[in-house]
Amino acid sequence: RRPTRSVAPKATAPRKAHTPGTFKPTAAMLRKLRQDRGLSMAAMARELGVSAPTISNWEKKKGPLTLKANALEQLQRLYEATD
């Protein structure tokens, strides 16, 4: 067996709401945002620079979404505009 090594806990600074790296969208959040803004899947897709089937797939997914950087930035921009 390998010996275990101790790892010091990371120091965490106080976070602002959704600083880069902390915004973790979920399918439910994406669906609610789209519906609250009155957008169809096609309109939401245009806002994020993806296809309508991609929006459909994201809304069906369980757990946090894994998005490309550009789509994540656009989604975060839309989300923060509704806060």
CSV table of C-alpha atoms in Angstrom, one decimal:
chain,number,residue,atom,x,y,z
A,1,ARG,CA,0.0,0.0,0.0
A,2,ARG,CA,1.0,3.5,-0.7
A,3,PRO,CA,1.4,5.8,2.3
A,4,THR,CA,-1.1,8.5,2.4
A,5,ARG,CA,0.1,12.1,2.3
A,6,SER,CA,-1.7,14.9,4.0
A,7,VAL,CA,-2.8,17.8,1.8
A,8,ALA,CA,-3.2,21.3,3.3
A,9,PRO,CA,-6.7,22.7,2.7
A,10,LYS,CA,-6.8,25.4,0.1
A,11,ALA,CA,-7.3,28.9,1.4
A,12,THR,CA,-10.5,30.4,0.0
A,13,ALA,CA,-11.2,34.0,-0.4
A,14,PRO,CA,-14.8,35.3,0.0
A,15,ARG,CA,-16.6,34.9,-3.3
A,16,LYS,CA,-18.8,37.3,-5.1
A,17,ALA,CA,-21.9,35.9,-6.7
A,18,HIS,CA,-20.8,33.9,-9.7
A,19,THR,CA,-17.2,34.9,-10.1
A,20,PRO,CA,-15.3,33.2,-13.0
A,21,GLY,CA,-15.1,29.5,-12.2
A,22,THR,CA,-18.0,29.5,-9.7
A,23,PHE,CA,-20.9,29.7,-12.1
A,24,LYS,CA,-22.2,26.1,-12.4
A,25,PRO,CA,-25.4,26.0,-14.5
A,26,THR,CA,-27.8,23.1,-14.3
A,27,ALA,CA,-30.5,21.9,-16.6
A,28,ALA,CA,-33.2,23.2,-14.3
A,29,MET,CA,-31.6,26.6,-14.0
A,30,LEU,CA,-31.2,26.8,-17.8
A,31,ARG,CA,-34.8,25.8,-18.4
A,32,LYS,CA,-36.1,28.3,-15.8
A,33,LEU,CA,-34.0,31.1,-17.2
A,34,ARG,CA,-35.2,30.4,-20.7
A,35,GLN,CA,-38.9,30.2,-19.6
A,36,ASP,CA,-38.7,33.3,-17.4
A,37,ARG,CA,-37.3,35.3,-20.3
A,38,GLY,CA,-40.0,33.9,-22.6
A,39,LEU,CA,-37.5,32.4,-25.1
A,40,SER,CA,-38.0,29.4,-27.3
A,41,MET,CA,-35.2,26.8,-27.4
A,42,ALA,CA,-34.3,28.3,-30.8
A,43,ALA,CA,-34.1,31.8,-29.5
A,44,MET,CA,-32.1,30.7,-26.5
A,45,ALA,CA,-29.7,28.9,-28.8
A,46,ARG,CA,-29.2,32.1,-30.8
A,47,GLU,CA,-28.4,34.0,-27.6
A,48,LEU,CA,-25.8,31.4,-26.6
A,49,GLY,CA,-24.4,30.7,-30.1
A,50,VAL,CA,-25.4,27.0,-30.1
A,51,SER,CA,-28.1,25.0,-31.9
A,52,ALA,CA,-31.6,24.4,-30.6
A,53,PRO,CA,-31.0,20.6,-30.2
A,54,THR,CA,-28.1,21.5,-28.0
A,55,ILE,CA,-30.4,23.5,-25.7
A,56,SER,CA,-32.8,20.5,-25.7
A,57,ASN,CA,-30.0,18.2,-24.7
A,58,TRP,CA,-28.7,20.5,-21.9
A,59,GLU,CA,-32.2,20.8,-20.5
A,60,LYS,CA,-32.5,17.0,-20.3
A,61,LYS,CA,-29.2,16.5,-18.6
A,62,LYS,CA,-28.8,15.6,-14.9
A,63,GLY,CA,-26.4,17.5,-12.7
A,64,PRO,CA,-24.1,20.4,-13.6
A,65,LEU,CA,-23.7,21.2,-17.3
A,66,THR,CA,-20.4,21.0,-19.1
A,67,LEU,CA,-20.3,23.9,-21.5
A,68,LYS,CA,-17.6,25.4,-23.8
A,69,ALA,CA,-16.2,28.6,-22.5
A,70,ASN,CA,-18.1,30.9,-25.0
A,71,ALA,CA,-21.5,29.3,-24.3
A,72,LEU,CA,-20.8,29.4,-20.5
A,73,GLU,CA,-19.9,33.2,-20.7
A,74,GLN,CA,-23.0,34.0,-22.7
A,75,LEU,CA,-25.2,32.0,-20.3
A,76,GLN,CA,-23.6,33.7,-17.3
A,77,ARG,CA,-24.3,37.1,-19.0
A,78,LEU,CA,-27.9,36.2,-19.5
A,79,TYR,CA,-28.3,34.8,-16.0
A,80,GLU,CA,-26.7,37.9,-14.4
A,81,ALA,CA,-28.9,40.2,-16.5
A,82,THR,CA,-32.0,38.7,-14.8
A,83,ASP,CA,-30.7,39.0,-11.2
